[in-house]
Amino acid sequence: MIQYNQTINIEVSVEGEWLSWMKEEQIPDILATGMFVNARIFRLLEVEESEGTATYALQLMAETKEHLDIFQLKYEPALDAGYAKRYGNKSVSFRTLMKEA
């Protein structure tokens, strides 16, 4: 299994609306690609945050690296563009890739 993790800092002024949108639209759209078998979102606790932001981790599980590669090439650009249009100036993020040991 491959875990594709996105750590996101979101401004608290839009946190509630963002989290609802992530759960109701963005994550279902990601799962609809068929490239991931599971998705979970967590709010990080005991993490140093900038004033006025909250930190979340979106964890996406893929069966193979090939599934992730297809997602990144075929689906991620459009999903990222929609995200940037909606939250681009209110959010920063970075991604990490992990393999189950």
Tab-separated table of N, CA, C and O in Angstrom:
chain	number	residue	atom	x	y	z
A	1	MET	N	0.840	-1.190	0.000
A	1	MET	CA	0.000	0.000	0.000
A	1	MET	C	0.877	1.243	0.000
A	1	MET	O	1.915	1.279	0.644
A	2	ILE	N	0.407	2.246	-0.686
A	2	ILE	CA	1.082	3.537	-0.772
A	2	ILE	C	0.195	4.576	-0.101
A	2	ILE	O	-1.006	4.647	-0.376
A	3	GLN	N	0.780	5.379	0.771
A	3	GLN	CA	0.035	6.464	1.395
A	3	GLN	C	0.532	7.784	0.837
A	3	GLN	O	1.721	8.084	0.888
A	4	TYR	N	-0.385	8.540	0.293
A	4	TYR	CA	-0.118	9.863	-0.259
A	4	TYR	C	-0.707	10.849	0.738
A	4	TYR	O	-1.921	10.927	0.913
A	5	ASN	N	0.161	11.568	1.418
A	5	ASN	CA	-0.260	12.441	2.505
A	5	ASN	C	-0.106	13.903	2.088
A	5	ASN	O	0.937	14.287	1.558
A	6	GLN	N	-1.132	14.684	2.321
A	6	GLN	CA	-1.062	16.113	2.077
A	6	GLN	C	-1.302	16.826	3.402
A	6	GLN	O	-2.351	16.650	4.023
A	7	THR	N	-0.323	17.601	3.837
A	7	THR	CA	-0.457	18.398	5.047
A	7	THR	C	-0.852	19.805	4.614
A	7	THR	O	-0.205	20.406	3.759
A	8	ILE	N	-1.917	20.308	5.223
A	8	ILE	CA	-2.537	21.557	4.777
A	8	ILE	C	-2.678	22.513	5.947
A	8	ILE	O	-3.190	22.142	6.997
A	9	ASN	N	-2.227	23.737	5.752
A	9	ASN	CA	-2.497	24.832	6.690
A	9	ASN	C	-3.594	25.677	6.067
A	9	ASN	O	-3.435	26.167	4.949
A	10	ILE	N	-4.689	25.844	6.793
A	10	ILE	CA	-5.831	26.603	6.286
A	10	ILE	C	-6.154	27.719	7.266
A	10	ILE	O	-6.071	27.530	8.477
A	11	GLU	N	-6.496	28.865	6.749
A	11	GLU	CA	-6.887	29.981	7.614
A	11	GLU	C	-8.149	29.615	8.384
A	11	GLU	O	-9.098	29.072	7.807
A	12	VAL	N	-8.164	29.937	9.683
A	12	VAL	CA	-9.327	29.590	10.497
A	12	VAL	C	-10.581	30.333	10.048
A	12	VAL	O	-11.692	29.875	10.304
A	13	SER	N	-10.412	31.443	9.348
A	13	SER	CA	-11.576	32.199	8.878
A	13	SER	C	-12.420	31.397	7.884
A	13	SER	O	-13.609	31.680	7.712
A	14	VAL	N	-11.824	30.406	7.229
A	14	VAL	CA	-12.560	29.569	6.273
A	14	VAL	C	-12.509	28.087	6.649
A	14	VAL	O	-12.977	27.235	5.892
A	15	GLU	N	-11.980	27.772	7.817
A	15	GLU	CA	-11.756	26.379	8.208
A	15	GLU	C	-13.030	25.522	8.153
A	15	GLU	O	-13.020	24.428	7.587
A	16	GLY	N	-14.117	25.980	8.740
A	16	GLY	CA	-15.355	25.198	8.769
A	16	GLY	C	-15.902	24.937	7.380
A	16	GLY	O	-16.264	23.800	7.047
A	17	GLU	N	-15.964	25.979	6.569
A	17	GLU	CA	-16.462	25.832	5.203
A	17	GLU	C	-15.522	24.936	4.394
A	17	GLU	O	-15.972	24.070	3.636
A	18	TRP	N	-14.206	25.116	4.560
A	18	TRP	CA	-13.206	24.302	3.870
A	18	TRP	C	-13.352	22.825	4.233
A	18	TRP	O	-13.355	21.964	3.352
A	19	LEU	N	-13.480	22.532	5.522
A	19	LEU	CA	-13.583	21.145	5.961
A	19	LEU	C	-14.852	20.489	5.407
A	19	LEU	O	-14.811	19.345	4.940
A	20	SER	N	-15.957	21.195	5.419
A	20	SER	CA	-17.193	20.668	4.827
A	20	SER	C	-17.005	20.401	3.337
A	20	SER	O	-17.401	19.346	2.830
A	21	TRP	N	-16.390	21.340	2.630
A	21	TRP	CA	-16.146	21.180	1.193
A	21	TRP	C	-15.224	19.989	0.923
A	21	TRP	O	-15.469	19.207	0.007
A	22	MET	N	-14.188	19.844	1.747
A	22	MET	CA	-13.273	18.711	1.587
A	22	MET	C	-14.029	17.389	1.741
A	22	MET	O	-13.882	16.480	0.925
A	23	LYS	N	-14.854	17.284	2.784
A	23	LYS	CA	-15.571	16.039	3.066
A	23	LYS	C	-16.692	15.761	2.067
A	23	LYS	O	-16.940	14.610	1.713
A	24	GLU	N	-17.372	16.800	1.611
A	24	GLU	CA	-18.542	16.619	0.754
A	24	GLU	C	-18.236	16.647	-0.740
A	24	GLU	O	-18.985	16.068	-1.530
A	25	GLU	N	-17.140	17.308	-1.134
A	25	GLU	CA	-16.854	17.443	-2.565
A	25	GLU	C	-15.466	16.938	-2.959
A	25	GLU	O	-15.356	16.040	-3.792
A	26	GLN	N	-14.419	17.524	-2.388
A	26	GLN	CA	-13.060	17.225	-2.845
A	26	GLN	C	-12.668	15.758	-2.615
A	26	GLN	O	-12.198	15.100	-3.533
A	27	ILE	N	-12.863	15.248	-1.410
A	27	ILE	CA	-12.487	13.861	-1.138
A	27	ILE	C	-13.338	12.883	-1.958
A	27	ILE	O	-12.782	11.956	-2.567
A	28	PRO	N	-14.656	13.068	-2.058
A	28	PRO	CA	-15.423	12.180	-2.946
A	28	PRO	C	-14.951	12.252	-4.406
A	28	PRO	O	-14.907	11.218	-5.089
A	29	ASP	N	-14.575	13.438	-4.883
A	29	ASP	CA	-14.055	13.567	-6.247
A	29	ASP	C	-12.738	12.810	-6.403
A	29	ASP	O	-12.495	12.173	-7.434
A	30	ILE	N	-11.885	12.872	-5.393
A	30	ILE	CA	-10.617	12.139	-5.431
A	30	ILE	C	-10.876	10.639	-5.463
A	30	ILE	O	-10.297	9.909	-6.271
A	31	LEU	N	-11.765	10.169	-4.600
A	31	LEU	CA	-12.070	8.735	-4.557
A	31	LEU	C	-12.758	8.257	-5.843
A	31	LEU	O	-12.571	7.111	-6.257
A	32	ALA	N	-13.517	9.140	-6.477
A	32	ALA	CA	-14.214	8.781	-7.720
A	32	ALA	C	-13.250	8.484	-8.863
A	32	ALA	O	-13.638	7.841	-9.843
A	33	THR	N	-11.995	8.894	-8.741
A	33	THR	CA	-11.009	8.564	-9.778
A	33	THR	C	-10.704	7.079	-9.801
A	33	THR	O	-10.190	6.572	-10.795
A	34	GLY	N	-10.989	6.376	-8.716
A	34	GLY	CA	-10.709	4.958	-8.637
A	34	GLY	C	-9.249	4.626	-8.349
A	34	GLY	O	-8.868	3.456	-8.342
A	35	MET	N	-8.441	5.630	-8.086
A	35	MET	CA	-7.018	5.406	-7.858
A	35	MET	C	-6.666	5.173	-6.389
A	35	MET	O	-5.563	4.744	-6.074
A	36	PHE	N	-7.618	5.437	-5.501
A	36	PHE	CA	-7.385	5.261	-4.065
A	36	PHE	C	-8.465	4.370	-3.467
A	36	PHE	O	-9.623	4.410	-3.891
A	37	VAL	N	-8.078	3.598	-2.459
A	37	VAL	CA	-9.030	2.707	-1.797
A	37	VAL	C	-9.594	3.307	-0.515
A	37	VAL	O	-10.602	2.831	-0.001
A	38	ASN	N	-8.953	4.357	-0.021
A	38	ASN	CA	-9.401	4.953	1.233
A	38	ASN	C	-8.879	6.385	1.322
A	38	ASN	O	-7.814	6.696	0.799
A	39	ALA	N	-9.634	7.220	2.005
A	39	ALA	CA	-9.217	8.595	2.266
A	39	ALA	C	-9.675	8.972	3.662
A	39	ALA	O	-10.794	8.641	4.066
A	40	ARG	N	-8.783	9.629	4.399
A	40	ARG	CA	-9.133	10.112	5.737
A	40	ARG	C	-8.517	11.488	5.917
A	40	ARG	O	-7.475	11.793	5.356
A	41	ILE	N	-9.195	12.295	6.702
A	41	ILE	CA	-8.682	13.632	7.001
A	41	ILE	C	-8.635	13.805	8.512
A	41	ILE	O	-9.558	13.395	9.225
A	42	PHE	N	-7.530	14.373	8.977
A	42	PHE	CA	-7.297	14.563	10.403
A	42	PHE	C	-6.881	16.000	10.670
A	42	PHE	O	-6.175	16.605	9.869
A	43	ARG	N	-7.282	16.516	11.818
A	43	ARG	CA	-6.761	17.802	12.297
A	43	ARG	C	-5.577	17.476	13.185
A	43	ARG	O	-5.678	16.653	14.098
A	44	LEU	N	-4.449	18.091	12.917
A	44	LEU	CA	-3.256	17.841	13.709
A	44	LEU	C	-3.370	18.525	15.059
A	44	LEU	O	-3.825	19.671	15.153
A	45	LEU	N	-2.975	17.819	16.091
A	45	LEU	CA	-2.971	18.327	17.454
A	45	LEU	C	-1.526	18.539	17.884
A	45	LEU	O	-0.615	17.888	17.383
A	46	GLU	N	-1.328	19.424	18.816
A	46	GLU	CA	-0.011	19.681	19.388
A	46	GLU	C	1.039	19.969	18.317
A	46	GLU	O	2.158	19.473	18.359
A	47	VAL	N	0.649	20.756	17.329
A	47	VAL	CA	1.562	21.165	16.278
A	47	VAL	C	1.670	22.684	16.317
A	47	VAL	O	0.690	23.381	16.592
A	48	GLU	N	2.854	23.189	16.074
A	48	GLU	CA	3.038	24.640	16.075
A	48	GLU	C	2.397	25.207	14.813
A	48	GLU	O	2.743	24.834	13.695
A	49	GLU	N	1.437	26.079	15.001
A	49	GLU	CA	0.716	26.669	13.877
A	49	GLU	C	0.921	28.170	13.864
A	49	GLU	O	1.133	28.784	14.899
A	50	SER	N	0.859	28.733	12.680
A	50	SER	CA	0.873	30.179	12.570
A	50	SER	C	-0.420	30.710	13.162
A	50	SER	O	-1.448	30.034	13.135
A	51	GLU	N	-0.373	31.906	13.656
A	51	GLU	CA	-1.582	32.504	14.221
A	51	GLU	C	-2.646	32.609	13.141
A	51	GLU	O	-2.397	33.054	12.032
A	52	GLY	N	-3.836	32.124	13.464
A	52	GLY	CA	-4.951	32.220	12.528
A	52	GLY	C	-5.035	31.077	11.534
A	52	GLY	O	-5.771	31.172	10.569
A	53	THR	N	-4.268	29.992	11.763
A	53	THR	CA	-4.354	28.847	10.863
A	53	THR	C	-4.590	27.562	11.648
A	53	THR	O	-4.304	27.486	12.836
A	54	ALA	N	-5.094	26.569	10.950
A	54	ALA	CA	-5.267	25.220	11.486
A	54	ALA	C	-4.555	24.269	10.526
A	54	ALA	O	-4.481	24.533	9.326
A	55	THR	N	-4.049	23.166	11.060
A	55	THR	CA	-3.304	22.213	10.239
A	55	THR	C	-4.044	20.884	10.156
A	55	THR	O	-4.500	20.355	11.174
A	56	TYR	N	-4.144	20.365	8.946
A	56	TYR	CA	-4.823	19.101	8.670
A	56	TYR	C	-3.914	18.192	7.853
A	56	TYR	O	-3.022	18.667	7.152
A	57	ALA	N	-4.190	16.894	7.931
A	57	ALA	CA	-3.521	15.910	7.084
A	57	ALA	C	-4.582	15.123	6.331
A	57	ALA	O	-5.488	14.555	6.944
A	58	LEU	N	-4.472	15.123	5.019
A	58	LEU	CA	-5.331	14.314	4.163
A	58	LEU	C	-4.516	13.086	3.774
A	58	LEU	O	-3.451	13.213	3.174
A	59	GLN	N	-5.000	11.903	4.136
A	59	GLN	CA	-4.290	10.660	3.861
A	59	GLN	C	-5.064	9.847	2.834
A	59	GLN	O	-6.216	9.480	3.063
A	60	LEU	N	-4.410	9.580	1.714
A	60	LEU	CA	-5.009	8.826	0.619
A	60	LEU	C	-4.230	7.529	0.452
A	60	LEU	O	-3.004	7.551	0.337
A	61	MET	N	-4.927	6.392	0.426
A	61	MET	CA	-4.286	5.085	0.310
A	61	MET	C	-4.506	4.510	-1.092
A	61	MET	O	-5.653	4.357	-1.526
A	62	ALA	N	-3.388	4.206	-1.751
A	62	ALA	CA	-3.426	3.582	-3.076
A	62	ALA	C	-2.857	2.172	-2.974
A	62	ALA	O	-1.950	1.926	-2.178
A	63	GLU	N	-3.377	1.280	-3.792
A	63	GLU	CA	-2.873	-0.092	-3.763
A	63	GLU	C	-1.463	-0.189	-4.334
A	63	GLU	O	-0.659	-0.997	-3.869
A	64	THR	N	-1.158	0.641	-5.352
A	64	THR	CA	0.154	0.570	-5.993
A	64	THR	C	0.674	1.965	-6.319
A	64	THR	O	-0.107	2.934	-6.404
A	65	LYS	N	1.960	2.052	-6.548
A	65	LYS	CA	2.577	3.320	-6.970
A	65	LYS	C	2.043	3.715	-8.346
A	65	LYS	O	1.897	4.900	-8.644
A	66	GLU	N	1.726	2.737	-9.171
A	66	GLU	CA	1.188	3.017	-10.504
A	66	GLU	C	-0.152	3.752	-10.413
A	66	GLU	O	-0.414	4.658	-11.207
A	67	HIS	N	-0.987	3.368	-9.447
A	67	HIS	CA	-2.256	4.077	-9.254
A	67	HIS	C	-2.000	5.540	-8.897
A	67	HIS	O	-2.676	6.443	-9.402
A	68	LEU	N	-1.035	5.766	-8.032
A	68	LEU	CA	-0.702	7.144	-7.662
A	68	LEU	C	-0.174	7.905	-8.867
A	68	LEU	O	-0.558	9.064	-9.092
A	69	ASP	N	0.686	7.281	-9.648
A	69	ASP	CA	1.231	7.941	-10.843
A	69	ASP	C	0.121	8.343	-11.801
A	69	ASP	O	0.133	9.455	-12.339
A	70	ILE	N	-0.829	7.461	-12.027
A	70	ILE	CA	-1.964	7.775	-12.906
A	70	ILE	C	-2.754	8.945	-12.333
A	70	ILE	O	-3.118	9.885	-13.055
A	71	PHE	N	-3.022	8.914	-11.019
A	71	PHE	CA	-3.746	10.009	-10.382
A	71	PHE	C	-3.020	11.330	-10.599
A	71	PHE	O	-3.633	12.334	-10.987
A	72	GLN	N	-1.713	11.345	-10.355
A	72	GLN	CA	-0.940	12.580	-10.461
A	72	GLN	C	-0.912	13.125	-11.884
A	72	GLN	O	-0.942	14.336	-12.079
A	73	LEU	N	-0.868	12.258	-12.858
A	73	LEU	CA	-0.821	12.703	-14.256
A	73	LEU	C	-2.185	13.068	-14.826
A	73	LEU	O	-2.330	14.068	-15.525
A	74	LYS	N	-3.176	12.255	-14.511
A	74	LYS	CA	-4.475	12.380	-15.172
A	74	LYS	C	-5.490	13.232	-14.410
A	74	LYS	O	-6.287	13.945	-15.024
A	75	TYR	N	-5.496	13.152	-13.076
A	75	TYR	CA	-6.569	13.770	-12.303
A	75	TYR	C	-6.132	14.944	-11.415
A	75	TYR	O	-6.893	15.887	-11.225
A	76	GLU	N	-4.966	14.838	-10.843
A	76	GLU	CA	-4.543	15.830	-9.851
A	76	GLU	C	-4.470	17.260	-10.386
A	76	GLU	O	-4.871	18.197	-9.677
A	77	PRO	N	-3.986	17.502	-11.606
A	77	PRO	CA	-3.921	18.891	-12.074
A	77	PRO	C	-5.263	19.625	-12.031
A	77	PRO	O	-5.338	20.769	-11.567
A	78	ALA	N	-6.327	18.983	-12.468
A	78	ALA	CA	-7.647	19.633	-12.456
A	78	ALA	C	-8.156	19.814	-11.031
A	78	ALA	O	-8.730	20.865	-10.698
A	79	LEU	N	-7.946	18.808	-10.175
A	79	LEU	CA	-8.377	18.931	-8.780
A	79	LEU	C	-7.599	20.040	-8.076
A	79	LEU	O	-8.179	20.822	-7.321
A	80	ASP	N	-6.308	20.124	-8.332
A	80	ASP	CA	-5.496	21.190	-7.739
A	80	ASP	C	-5.924	22.564	-8.227
A	80	ASP	O	-5.943	23.529	-7.458
A	81	ALA	N	-6.265	22.668	-9.501
A	81	ALA	CA	-6.696	23.957	-10.052
A	81	ALA	C	-7.985	24.428	-9.383
A	81	ALA	O	-8.122	25.610	-9.040
A	82	GLY	N	-8.925	23.516	-9.192
A	82	GLY	CA	-10.173	23.872	-8.509
A	82	GLY	C	-9.927	24.277	-7.070
A	82	GLY	O	-10.530	25.228	-6.567
A	83	TYR	N	-9.028	23.562	-6.407
A	83	TYR	CA	-8.675	23.886	-5.024
A	83	TYR	C	-8.014	25.265	-4.959
A	83	TYR	O	-8.379	26.089	-4.118
A	84	ALA	N	-7.074	25.516	-5.840
A	84	ALA	CA	-6.355	26.794	-5.840
A	84	ALA	C	-7.297	27.962	-6.109
A	84	ALA	O	-7.165	29.029	-5.496
A	85	LYS	N	-8.230	27.764	-7.003
A	85	LYS	CA	-9.199	28.824	-7.306
A	85	LYS	C	-10.036	29.162	-6.074
A	85	LYS	O	-10.354	30.309	-5.817
A	86	ARG	N	-10.355	28.160	-5.300
A	86	ARG	CA	-11.232	28.336	-4.143
A	86	ARG	C	-10.467	28.791	-2.895
A	86	ARG	O	-10.948	29.632	-2.150
A	87	TYR	N	-9.273	28.214	-2.642
A	87	TYR	CA	-8.560	28.464	-1.377
A	87	TYR	C	-7.104	28.868	-1.555
A	87	TYR	O	-6.356	28.873	-0.579
A	88	GLY	N	-6.690	29.180	-2.750
A	88	GLY	CA	-5.288	29.426	-3.037
A	88	GLY	C	-4.582	30.392	-2.110
A	88	GLY	O	-3.465	30.129	-1.662
A	89	ASN	N	-5.197	31.503	-1.778
A	89	ASN	CA	-4.541	32.490	-0.923
A	89	ASN	C	-4.832	32.283	0.558
A	89	ASN	O	-4.354	33.031	1.393
A	90	LYS	N	-5.585	31.254	0.897
A	90	LYS	CA	-5.933	30.983	2.294
A	90	LYS	C	-5.357	29.656	2.774
A	90	LYS	O	-5.651	29.217	3.878
A	91	SER	N	-4.546	29.026	1.947
A	91	SER	CA	-4.060	27.685	2.249
A	91	SER	C	-2.653	27.483	1.701
A	91	SER	O	-2.331	27.964	0.621
A	92	VAL	N	-1.843	26.762	2.465
A	92	VAL	CA	-0.548	26.279	1.974
A	92	VAL	C	-0.458	24.797	2.331
A	92	VAL	O	-1.024	24.364	3.335
A	93	SER	N	0.248	24.042	1.487
A	93	SER	CA	0.328	22.609	1.753
A	93	SER	C	1.617	22.031	1.195
A	93	SER	O	2.296	22.645	0.390
A	94	PHE	N	1.904	20.818	1.658
A	94	PHE	CA	2.980	20.030	1.074
A	94	PHE	C	2.573	18.570	1.109
A	94	PHE	O	1.702	18.167	1.882
A	95	ARG	N	3.189	17.785	0.239
A	95	ARG	CA	2.829	16.376	0.098
A	95	ARG	C	4.009	15.482	0.445
A	95	ARG	O	5.152	15.825	0.180
A	96	THR	N	3.693	14.322	1.016
A	96	THR	CA	4.695	13.292	1.263
A	96	THR	C	4.138	11.958	0.788
A	96	THR	O	2.922	11.750	0.747
A	97	LEU	N	5.053	11.081	0.429
A	97	LEU	CA	4.694	9.763	-0.065
A	97	LEU	C	5.322	8.723	0.837
A	97	LEU	O	6.511	8.803	1.157
A	98	MET	N	4.509	7.746	1.255
A	98	MET	CA	4.994	6.703	2.164
A	98	MET	C	4.549	5.342	1.651
A	98	MET	O	3.506	5.225	1.021
A	99	LYS	N	5.375	4.332	1.929
A	99	LYS	CA	5.048	2.963	1.564
A	99	LYS	C	4.928	2.143	2.832
A	99	LYS	O	5.763	2.248	3.738
A	100	GLU	N	3.874	1.331	2.878
A	100	GLU	CA	3.672	0.477	4.047
A	100	GLU	C	4.817	-0.516	4.151
A	100	GLU	O	5.197	-1.166	3.180
A	101	ALA	N	5.390	-0.612	5.347
A	101	ALA	CA	6.528	-1.514	5.561
A	101	ALA	C	6.069	-2.898	5.969
A	101	ALA	O	5.011	-3.107	6.457
